[in-house]
Every structure is written in structure tokens, then in C-alpha cells.
mmCIF file of C-alpha atoms in Angstrom:
data_model
loop_
_atom_site.group_PDB
_atom_site.id
_atom_site.type_symbol
_atom_site.label_atom_id
_atom_site.label_comp_id
_atom_site.label_asym_id
_atom_site.label_seq_id
_atom_site.Cartn_x
_atom_site.Cartn_y
_atom_site.Cartn_z
ATOM 1 C CA MET A 1 14.971 15.929 -12.859
ATOM 2 C CA LYS A 2 11.696 14.651 -14.273
ATOM 3 C CA ALA A 3 9.362 17.400 -15.413
ATOM 4 C CA PRO A 4 5.989 17.396 -13.678
ATOM 5 C CA ASP A 5 3.252 15.853 -15.769
ATOM 6 C CA HIS A 6 0.181 18.058 -15.715
ATOM 7 C CA SER A 7 -1.592 16.532 -18.675
ATOM 8 C CA THR A 8 -5.292 15.742 -18.499
ATOM 9 C CA GLU A 9 -4.505 12.027 -18.711
ATOM 10 C CA VAL A 10 -5.875 10.596 -15.459
ATOM 11 C CA PRO A 11 -4.085 7.583 -13.963
ATOM 12 C CA GLU A 12 -6.169 4.492 -13.289
ATOM 13 C CA SER A 13 -7.765 4.293 -9.839
ATOM 14 C CA LEU A 14 -6.143 0.909 -9.242
ATOM 15 C CA GLN A 15 -2.728 2.357 -10.068
ATOM 16 C CA ILE A 16 -3.276 5.187 -7.560
ATOM 17 C CA GLN A 17 -4.341 2.681 -4.908
ATOM 18 C CA LYS A 18 -1.245 0.570 -5.557
ATOM 19 C CA MET A 19 0.994 3.642 -5.260
ATOM 20 C CA ALA A 20 -0.697 4.616 -1.993
ATOM 21 C CA PHE A 21 -0.292 1.066 -0.643
ATOM 22 C CA LEU A 22 3.377 1.109 -1.671
ATOM 23 C CA SER A 23 3.955 4.430 0.102
ATOM 24 C CA GLY A 24 2.722 2.783 3.298
ATOM 25 C CA ILE A 25 5.142 -0.147 3.138
ATOM 26 C CA LYS A 26 8.301 1.337 1.637
ATOM 27 C CA ASP A 27 9.609 2.501 5.035
ATOM 28 C CA GLY A 28 10.781 -0.998 6.005
ATOM 29 C CA LEU A 29 8.856 -1.105 9.304
ATOM 30 C CA ILE A 30 6.930 -4.218 8.271
ATOM 31 C CA GLU A 31 10.159 -6.116 7.565
ATOM 32 C CA ILE A 32 11.571 -5.053 10.963
ATOM 33 C CA SER A 33 8.380 -6.157 12.736
ATOM 34 C CA ILE A 34 8.407 -9.539 10.936
ATOM 35 C CA GLY A 35 12.079 -9.939 11.912
ATOM 36 C CA ILE A 36 11.368 -9.250 15.585
ATOM 37 C CA MET A 37 8.391 -11.645 15.496
ATOM 38 C CA MET A 38 10.532 -14.356 13.883
ATOM 39 C CA PHE A 39 13.185 -13.931 16.563
ATOM 40 C CA ILE A 40 10.545 -14.415 19.288
ATOM 41 C CA VAL A 41 9.075 -17.387 17.364
ATOM 42 C CA GLY A 42 12.538 -18.985 17.569
ATOM 43 C CA LEU A 43 12.645 -18.295 21.315
ATOM 44 C CA THR A 44 9.134 -19.743 21.710
ATOM 45 C CA PHE A 45 10.340 -23.077 20.324
ATOM 46 C CA LEU A 46 12.966 -23.109 23.087
ATOM 47 C CA ASN A 47 10.628 -21.957 25.834
ATOM 48 C CA ILE A 48 6.863 -21.889 25.385
ATOM 49 C CA PHE A 49 6.486 -18.937 27.796
ATOM 50 C CA PHE A 50 7.831 -16.598 25.131
ATOM 51 C CA ILE A 51 4.465 -16.996 23.434
ATOM 52 C CA ILE A 52 3.191 -14.416 25.951
ATOM 53 C CA LEU A 53 5.795 -11.942 24.708
ATOM 54 C CA LEU A 54 4.739 -12.734 21.134
ATOM 55 C CA ALA A 55 1.077 -12.070 21.961
ATOM 56 C CA ILE A 56 1.897 -8.800 23.789
ATOM 57 C CA LEU A 57 3.989 -7.590 20.878
ATOM 58 C CA ARG A 58 1.259 -8.551 18.396
ATOM 59 C CA ILE A 59 -1.302 -6.526 20.382
ATOM 60 C CA LEU A 60 0.940 -3.505 20.989
ATOM 61 C CA TRP A 61 2.555 -3.408 17.550
ATOM 62 C CA LYS A 62 -0.210 -1.290 15.975
ATOM 63 C CA LYS A 63 0.277 1.433 18.603
ATOM 64 C CA ILE A 64 4.083 1.271 18.425
ATOM 65 C CA ARG A 65 3.993 1.490 14.622
ATOM 66 C CA GLN A 66 1.627 4.476 14.751
ATOM 67 C CA LYS A 67 3.999 6.284 17.131
ATOM 68 C CA ILE A 68 6.982 5.584 14.859
ATOM 69 C CA LYS A 69 4.968 6.738 11.832
ATOM 70 C CA ILE A 70 4.020 10.010 13.545
ATOM 71 C CA ALA A 71 7.626 10.660 14.584
ATOM 72 C CA TRP A 72 9.394 9.625 11.360
ATOM 73 C CA ILE A 73 7.131 8.798 8.431
ATOM 74 C CA TYR A 74 4.059 11.026 8.047
ATOM 75 C CA GLN A 75 6.030 14.284 7.997
ATOM 76 C CA ARG A 76 7.950 12.941 4.985
ATOM 77 C CA ILE A 77 5.336 11.223 2.801
ATOM 78 C CA GLY A 78 2.043 12.396 4.266
ATOM 79 C CA VAL A 79 -1.028 10.552 5.412
ATOM 80 C CA VAL A 80 -3.219 8.507 3.122
ATOM 81 C CA GLU A 81 -6.107 6.187 3.721
ATOM 82 C CA LEU A 82 -6.888 3.486 1.200
ATOM 83 C CA ASN A 83 -10.248 3.090 -0.448
ATOM 84 C CA PHE A 84 -12.718 0.888 1.464
ATOM 85 C CA ASP A 85 -12.980 -1.670 -1.372
ATOM 86 C CA TYR A 86 -9.201 -1.990 -1.624
ATOM 87 C CA LYS A 87 -8.920 -2.487 2.159
ATOM 88 C CA LYS A 88 -11.611 -5.170 1.897
ATOM 89 C CA GLN A 89 -9.529 -6.956 -0.757
ATOM 90 C CA LEU A 90 -6.451 -6.813 1.512
ATOM 91 C CA LYS A 91 -8.417 -8.298 4.413
ATOM 92 C CA ARG A 92 -9.930 -10.993 2.202
ATOM 93 C CA TYR A 93 -6.476 -12.051 1.001
ATOM 94 C CA SER A 94 -5.168 -12.194 4.604
ATOM 95 C CA LEU A 95 -8.155 -14.327 5.614
ATOM 96 C CA TYR A 96 -7.689 -16.766 2.716
ATOM 97 C CA PHE A 97 -4.013 -17.068 3.516
ATOM 98 C CA ALA A 98 -4.684 -17.664 7.230
ATOM 99 C CA LEU A 99 -7.089 -20.463 6.192
ATOM 100 C CA VAL A 100 -4.463 -22.067 3.918
ATOM 101 C CA GLN A 101 -1.851 -21.882 6.698
ATOM 102 C CA SER A 102 -4.252 -23.378 9.241
ATOM 103 C CA ALA A 103 -5.044 -26.196 6.800
ATOM 104 C CA ALA A 104 -1.298 -26.847 6.358
ATOM 105 C CA LEU A 105 -0.836 -26.989 10.143
ATOM 106 C CA ILE A 106 -3.768 -29.394 10.554
ATOM 107 C CA LEU A 107 -2.323 -31.542 7.754
ATOM 108 C CA LEU A 108 1.015 -31.634 9.559
ATOM 109 C CA PHE A 109 -0.655 -32.769 12.797
ATOM 110 C CA VAL A 110 -2.647 -35.416 10.893
ATOM 111 C CA ILE A 111 0.623 -36.704 9.378
ATOM 112 C CA VAL A 112 2.172 -36.865 12.856
ATOM 113 C CA TYR A 113 -0.859 -38.724 14.202
ATOM 114 C CA PHE A 114 -1.213 -41.252 11.385
ATOM 115 C CA ILE A 115 2.362 -41.776 10.238
ATOM 116 C CA ASN A 116 3.530 -41.698 13.832
ATOM 117 C CA TRP A 117 6.313 -39.237 13.252
ATOM 118 C CA LYS A 118 8.433 -38.268 16.181
ATOM 119 C CA ILE A 119 8.256 -34.635 17.343
ATOM 120 C CA ASP A 120 11.924 -34.308 16.432
ATOM 121 C CA THR A 121 11.202 -35.267 12.797
ATOM 122 C CA LEU A 122 8.259 -32.870 12.761
ATOM 123 C CA LEU A 123 10.437 -29.989 13.993
ATOM 124 C CA THR A 124 12.838 -30.629 11.117
ATOM 125 C CA TYR A 125 10.054 -29.671 8.680
ATOM 126 C CA VAL A 126 8.567 -26.722 10.607
ATOM 127 C CA PRO A 127 10.668 -24.272 8.503
ATOM 128 C CA ILE A 128 8.296 -25.121 5.603
ATOM 129 C CA ILE A 129 5.336 -23.722 7.559
ATOM 130 C CA ILE A 130 7.273 -20.598 8.610
ATOM 131 C CA CYS A 131 8.511 -20.167 5.058
ATOM 132 C CA ALA A 132 4.938 -20.492 3.726
ATOM 133 C CA GLY A 133 3.957 -17.557 5.940
ATOM 134 C CA LEU A 134 6.745 -15.423 4.514
ATOM 135 C CA ILE A 135 5.837 -16.411 0.950
ATOM 136 C CA GLY A 136 2.281 -15.308 1.716
ATOM 137 C CA GLU A 137 3.569 -11.934 2.919
ATOM 138 C CA ALA A 138 5.762 -11.575 -0.175
ATOM 139 C CA LEU A 139 2.850 -12.382 -2.511
ATOM 140 C CA TYR A 140 0.641 -9.968 -0.594
ATOM 141 C CA PHE A 141 3.118 -7.122 -1.109
ATOM 142 C CA CYS A 142 3.664 -8.044 -4.771
ATOM 143 C CA MET A 143 -0.050 -8.179 -5.543
ATOM 144 C CA PHE A 144 -1.168 -5.034 -3.773
ATOM 145 C CA SER A 145 1.810 -2.779 -4.467
ATOM 146 C CA GLY A 146 2.421 -3.920 -8.047
ATOM 147 C CA LYS A 147 6.172 -4.205 -7.303
ATOM 148 C CA ARG A 148 7.788 -7.539 -8.047
ATOM 149 C CA ASN A 149 10.858 -6.833 -5.873
ATOM 150 C CA TYR A 150 8.990 -8.253 -2.878
ATOM 151 C CA ALA A 151 9.099 -11.700 -4.498
ATOM 152 C CA TRP A 152 12.774 -11.829 -3.486
ATOM 153 C CA VAL A 153 11.765 -12.130 0.171
ATOM 154 C CA GLY A 154 9.783 -15.255 -0.717
ATOM 155 C CA ILE A 155 12.541 -16.720 -2.906
ATOM 156 C CA ILE A 156 15.246 -16.181 -0.239
ATOM 157 C CA SER A 157 12.924 -17.647 2.420
ATOM 158 C CA ILE A 158 12.428 -20.803 0.315
ATOM 159 C CA ALA A 159 16.191 -21.114 -0.271
ATOM 160 C CA LEU A 160 16.892 -20.682 3.453
ATOM 161 C CA ALA A 161 14.148 -23.149 4.457
ATOM 162 C CA ILE A 162 15.487 -25.849 2.087
ATOM 163 C CA SER A 163 19.072 -25.243 3.290
ATOM 164 C CA PHE A 164 18.101 -25.485 6.958
ATOM 165 C CA ILE A 165 16.019 -28.636 6.409
ATOM 166 C CA LEU A 166 18.843 -30.372 4.541
ATOM 167 C CA TYR A 167 21.678 -29.279 6.849
ATOM 168 C CA PRO A 168 22.517 -32.138 9.264
ATOM 169 C CA PHE A 169 21.749 -30.468 12.608
ATOM 170 C CA PRO A 170 21.983 -32.741 15.675
ATOM 171 C CA SER A 171 18.298 -32.275 16.576
ATOM 172 C CA GLY A 172 15.033 -31.331 14.829
ATOM 173 C CA LEU A 173 14.639 -28.332 17.104
ATOM 174 C CA ASP A 174 17.875 -26.818 15.776
ATOM 175 C CA HIS A 175 16.469 -26.809 12.218
ATOM 176 C CA THR A 176 13.493 -24.698 13.292
ATOM 177 C CA VAL A 177 15.181 -22.359 15.784
ATOM 178 C CA TYR A 178 18.184 -21.534 13.605
ATOM 179 C CA TYR A 179 15.956 -21.064 10.577
ATOM 180 C CA ALA A 180 13.680 -18.650 12.494
ATOM 181 C CA TRP A 181 16.672 -16.665 13.773
ATOM 182 C CA THR A 182 18.351 -16.511 10.358
ATOM 183 C CA GLU A 183 15.099 -15.291 8.816
ATOM 184 C CA ALA A 184 14.780 -12.774 11.665
ATOM 185 C CA LEU A 185 18.280 -11.466 10.997
ATOM 186 C CA PHE A 186 17.596 -11.279 7.259
ATOM 187 C CA MET A 187 14.295 -9.419 7.687
ATOM 188 C CA ILE A 188 15.680 -6.977 10.257
ATOM 189 C CA CYS A 189 18.655 -6.192 7.986
ATOM 190 C CA VAL A 190 16.344 -5.656 4.974
ATOM 191 C CA GLY A 191 14.043 -3.485 7.110
ATOM 192 C CA MET A 192 16.895 -1.362 8.491
ATOM 193 C CA ILE A 193 18.377 -0.800 5.011
ATOM 194 C CA LYS A 194 14.948 0.185 3.657
ATOM 195 C CA PHE A 195 14.276 2.479 6.615
ATOM 196 C CA ARG A 196 17.635 4.224 6.238
ATOM 197 C CA ARG A 197 17.111 4.640 2.499
ATOM 198 C CA PHE A 198 13.591 5.901 3.107
ATOM 199 C CA LEU A 199 14.818 8.599 5.510
ATOM 200 C CA ARG A 200 17.566 9.630 3.094
ATOM 201 C CA LYS A 201 15.298 9.792 0.034
ATOM 202 C CA ASN A 202 12.351 11.487 1.709
ATOM 203 C CA PRO A 203 13.242 14.707 3.508
ATOM 204 C CA ILE A 204 10.880 16.254 6.053
ATOM 205 C CA ILE A 205 8.275 18.443 4.338
ATOM 206 C CA GLN A 206 6.788 21.403 6.145
ATOM 207 C CA GLU A 207 3.164 21.746 5.179
ATOM 208 C CA MET A 208 2.227 25.212 3.904
ATOM 209 C CA SER A 209 -1.091 26.648 5.043
ATOM 210 C CA VAL A 210 -4.056 26.333 2.681
ATOM 211 C CA MET B 1 -12.494 30.874 -44.239
ATOM 212 C CA ALA B 2 -13.366 29.040 -41.040
ATOM 213 C CA PRO B 3 -16.718 27.249 -40.976
ATOM 214 C CA LYS B 4 -19.448 29.265 -39.245
ATOM 215 C CA SER B 5 -20.535 26.496 -36.922
ATOM 216 C CA GLN B 6 -19.636 22.995 -35.865
ATOM 217 C CA LYS B 7 -22.656 21.779 -37.881
ATOM 218 C CA ASP B 8 -21.095 23.087 -41.105
ATOM 219 C CA LEU B 9 -17.891 21.218 -40.293
ATOM 220 C CA VAL B 10 -19.811 17.982 -39.819
ATOM 221 C CA ASP B 11 -21.812 18.471 -43.024
ATOM 222 C CA LYS B 12 -18.729 19.204 -45.163
ATOM 223 C CA SER B 13 -16.725 16.161 -44.107
ATOM 224 C CA PRO B 14 -19.100 13.203 -44.117
ATOM 225 C CA ASP B 15 -16.356 10.698 -45.108
ATOM 226 C CA LYS B 16 -14.331 11.213 -41.928
ATOM 227 C CA GLY B 17 -16.997 9.758 -39.648
ATOM 228 C CA PRO B 18 -18.909 11.543 -36.894
ATOM 229 C CA SER B 19 -17.103 14.567 -35.443
ATOM 230 C CA PRO B 20 -17.642 15.735 -31.864
ATOM 231 C CA THR B 21 -20.628 18.007 -31.639
ATOM 232 C CA PRO B 22 -20.808 20.998 -29.298
ATOM 233 C CA SER B 23 -23.583 19.319 -27.362
ATOM 234 C CA SER B 24 -21.365 16.321 -26.433
ATOM 235 C CA PHE B 25 -18.578 18.533 -25.052
ATOM 236 C CA SER B 26 -21.018 20.756 -23.242
ATOM 237 C CA GLU B 27 -21.778 17.775 -21.016
ATOM 238 C CA VAL B 28 -18.161 17.741 -19.799
ATOM 239 C CA ASP B 29 -17.630 19.587 -16.522
ATOM 240 C CA THR B 30 -15.084 22.199 -17.664
ATOM 241 C CA PHE B 31 -14.338 23.119 -14.054
ATOM 242 C CA LEU B 32 -12.968 19.598 -13.540
ATOM 243 C CA HIS B 33 -11.230 19.627 -16.916
ATOM 244 C CA GLU B 34 -8.419 21.780 -15.472
ATOM 245 C CA PRO B 35 -5.414 19.376 -15.235
ATOM 246 C CA ILE B 36 -4.420 19.971 -11.606
ATOM 247 C CA ARG B 37 -8.006 19.862 -10.315
ATOM 248 C CA LEU B 38 -8.551 16.703 -12.325
ATOM 249 C CA GLN B 39 -5.432 15.071 -10.879
ATOM 250 C CA ILE B 40 -6.438 16.010 -7.308
ATOM 251 C CA MET B 41 -9.929 14.613 -7.889
ATOM 252 C CA ALA B 42 -8.542 11.407 -9.463
ATOM 253 C CA GLN B 43 -6.355 10.821 -6.391
ATOM 254 C CA LEU B 44 -9.149 11.517 -3.930
ATOM 255 C CA TYR B 45 -11.635 9.460 -5.955
ATOM 256 C CA ALA B 46 -9.331 6.422 -5.832
ATOM 257 C CA LEU B 47 -8.351 6.862 -2.167
ATOM 258 C CA ASN B 48 -10.496 7.345 0.875
ATOM 259 C CA GLN B 49 -8.623 10.457 2.032
ATOM 260 C CA ALA B 50 -5.163 11.972 1.725
ATOM 261 C CA ASP B 51 -3.296 14.909 3.201
ATOM 262 C CA MET B 52 -1.584 17.811 1.441
ATOM 263 C CA ILE B 53 1.924 16.316 1.757
ATOM 264 C CA PHE B 54 0.844 13.062 0.123
ATOM 265 C CA LEU B 55 -0.910 14.876 -2.723
ATOM 266 C CA ARG B 56 2.025 17.228 -3.265
ATOM 267 C CA ASN B 57 4.384 14.247 -3.530
ATOM 268 C CA ALA B 58 2.023 12.213 -5.721
ATOM 269 C CA LEU B 59 1.231 15.035 -8.153
ATOM 270 C CA ASP B 60 4.586 16.816 -8.071
ATOM 271 C CA ILE B 61 3.042 20.289 -7.928
ATOM 272 C CA THR B 62 3.803 23.413 -5.903
ATOM 273 C CA TRP B 63 2.122 24.261 -2.599
ATOM 274 C CA GLY B 64 0.578 27.324 -4.207
ATOM 275 C CA ASN B 65 -1.046 25.311 -6.993
ATOM 276 C CA LEU B 66 -2.247 22.585 -4.656
ATOM 277 C CA SER B 67 -3.621 25.107 -2.185
ATOM 278 C CA PHE B 68 -5.353 27.214 -4.843
ATOM 279 C CA HIS B 69 -7.034 24.312 -6.627
ATOM 280 C CA SER B 70 -8.012 22.499 -3.420
ATOM 281 C CA ASN B 71 -9.743 25.678 -2.237
ATOM 282 C CA LYS B 72 -11.541 25.948 -5.569
ATOM 283 C CA LEU B 73 -12.687 22.336 -5.312
ATOM 284 C CA GLU B 74 -13.837 22.924 -1.745
ATOM 285 C CA GLU B 75 -15.778 26.040 -2.766
ATOM 286 C CA LYS B 76 -17.573 23.939 -5.393
ATOM 287 C CA GLY B 77 -18.369 21.326 -2.744
ATOM 288 C CA TYR B 78 -16.391 18.566 -4.502
ATOM 289 C CA ILE B 79 -13.971 17.977 -1.631
ATOM 290 C CA ALA B 80 -13.912 18.601 2.118
ATOM 291 C CA ILE B 81 -10.799 20.050 3.773
ATOM 292 C CA LYS B 82 -10.173 19.329 7.432
ATOM 293 C CA LYS B 83 -7.305 20.539 9.605
ATOM 294 C CA GLN B 84 -6.152 18.025 12.204
ATOM 295 C CA PHE B 85 -3.245 17.268 14.495
ATOM 296 C CA LEU B 86 -0.986 14.227 14.371
ATOM 297 C CA GLY B 87 0.889 14.296 17.637
ATOM 298 C CA LYS B 88 1.794 17.987 17.881
ATOM 299 C CA LYS B 89 1.990 18.623 14.156
ATOM 300 C CA PRO B 90 -0.891 20.049 12.150
ATOM 301 C CA TYR B 91 -1.876 18.488 8.837
ATOM 302 C CA THR B 92 -4.578 19.120 6.282
ATOM 303 C CA LEU B 93 -6.727 16.221 5.250
ATOM 304 C CA LEU B 94 -8.638 16.238 1.976
ATOM 305 C CA LYS B 95 -11.590 13.990 1.276
ATOM 306 C CA ILE B 96 -13.877 13.724 -1.722
ATOM 307 C CA THR B 97 -17.542 14.484 -0.980
ATOM 308 C CA PRO B 98 -20.419 12.351 -2.316
ATOM 309 C CA GLU B 99 -21.230 15.263 -4.643
ATOM 310 C CA GLY B 100 -17.615 15.313 -5.851
ATOM 311 C CA ARG B 101 -17.721 11.583 -6.460
ATOM 312 C CA VAL B 102 -20.875 11.903 -8.562
ATOM 313 C CA GLN B 103 -19.404 14.818 -10.524
ATOM 314 C CA PHE B 104 -16.128 12.986 -11.168
ATOM 315 C CA GLU B 105 -17.976 9.893 -12.403
ATOM 316 C CA ALA B 106 -20.114 12.108 -14.653
ATOM 317 C CA TYR B 107 -16.952 13.798 -15.963
ATOM 318 C CA LYS B 108 -15.360 10.427 -16.782
ATOM 319 C CA LYS B 109 -18.514 9.271 -18.548
ATOM 320 C CA ALA B 110 -18.883 12.517 -20.506
ATOM 321 C CA MET B 111 -15.227 12.455 -21.590
ATOM 322 C CA THR B 112 -15.472 8.822 -22.688
ATOM 323 C CA THR B 113 -18.591 9.608 -24.722
ATOM 324 C CA PHE B 114 -16.972 12.711 -26.199
ATOM 325 C CA LEU B 115 -13.797 10.885 -27.216
ATOM 326 C CA LYS B 116 -15.740 8.020 -28.785
#
């Protein structure tokens, strides 16, 4: 067992913030939520009405996650709130990434309009847009947690996207739907494994009175 | 025989560059210099707020130590301790006060100057 370090050497503030950010994401709940969202995205391509379910889940997810955290997470690793400046950085990154994704979507529509692509051809390449979103998430986790392991999510997403674009499916829709569902399965599996490991490694701690 | 004062020590070893003078260390807040208090303050300075469980995990210290030093810091007005409920479970939230923030920054500055 590692001996506790009680030296006067103070860790860097940024390092502490990264550790705190990591403690908030190591439970695997984010991966599970992305997986569920991806599954519904796949359904939405089959039937547009599933977009309502997607919107409801997006709105309710914060409350659901908080309930799960109260029941399973906080009693194991505690509660921490990130510094205001660090939270501002996180939001800024999300905003920039949303702008890049929107620009990519607009570009895709411009290509369809000017090159006169068929919708079927367009759907063949939609996995690139979905994959870009997952790469953004992976980079976000890498940057703000300081852990490079999250890059694997991005790398596997790229590999899956290329495979599903190249595989000769009968229709363009199949490329997108099967890719979304495979990603969903992958993310849910990763999330479940992380959640299980998190529960095993972090026993419940009873807080002693101050 | 040991030199009578720090001044003698400085005067007798001019080749070894400037040595720390008592006045430079006197600027360091010795209350904060205690390792556990310093670690608690460093965590709370970097984060907005954290509870006892998080701090205990992050610092790898006993409940007794954490409790004792948090109370000391609260008595000094460096941190604020608040008891709250999450669902049905109680938890203790610690937050650095503006005074604590100023003192921690002053400590960092004084230590940097002293070590230079």
C-alpha cells in the first residue's frame, strides 16, 4: 500500500482540478448515457418521431444522473464542485465544438445541394458526423482529465465509422443506423464495465462527524 | 559553537550567496505551513467546494486528522464548513473563504520569495 504523502509540497491547482474532473467521470455514467443516446439516434433515422424521445431524455438526463449519483456515487467518492474558471473552460470547449459540428453539417447540406447527391449517398457518410461528435467527447475527456485512455474511444469510433462506410450495405440508411447501434453497444459495454469496476474499487464510506 | 544570530551566519559565508533571513520567513504564515492544513487549503483553493469524503480520498488522511485541521482552519476563518443533506444522507461541505484565499495566495508568494 502506498504511504500517505504529507509533505509540504503542494500539488498544482490545475492538477487538482484535473483529478476532481476525473473523479466525476470515472463512474462510466457518461459512456452509458452516450450509448443510450446513440441507440435512439439510430431509431430516429428509422422513424423521425423518436426525436421526441431523444429530446425528453436530453432534458431529463441531468435529473436522472443526479439521482443515480446520490444513490451510488457520492457516498463512495464524495461531492466536489469544480472551480468557476475551469467550468468556464469546459463550457467554452463545448461551445467551440458545437460550432465546428454545426459547420460540418451545413457543409454536408451545401454538398448535397450543389453536387446533387442523393439522400441515400448522404446517409452513407453520416457516420463521419456521428464519429466527429464522439471524437470531440474523447478529446474533451483527454484534455480536462489529463488521461489519455479516453483517446481510445475516439480511435475505435473512427475505425468503426470507416468500416461501416466501406461495408457494402444495400442502402445508405443501413450504414448510419447500424453504425449508431454498434457505437451504442460499444459505449454501453464500456460504461457498464467502468461502472462495475468503480463500485468494486470504491467502497461506501461513512462520513465521521466533524 | 553555533552562530549567535542569522546575521552572523550571513556575514561569515559571503561566497555562498544570500541566505534566507529571519525577516523573509517571518512573512510565511506558519499556521498554514502545517502539511495537512496546507494540503486541505490547496485542494479548496483549486476547487470551488468539496466534501469530507472527497478530501479524505484525495489527501489519504484519517478522519481524525481531517476533522481536527478543518476545525482549526474554520476557527481561523480560512474555510467555511456547512452540513447538508444529499437525499437522506448528511454530508459536510468545505469551502474556502475570501479571507482564506487571500491568505493562501500570500503564503504561496511568501514561500516563493523565501525559497528564492
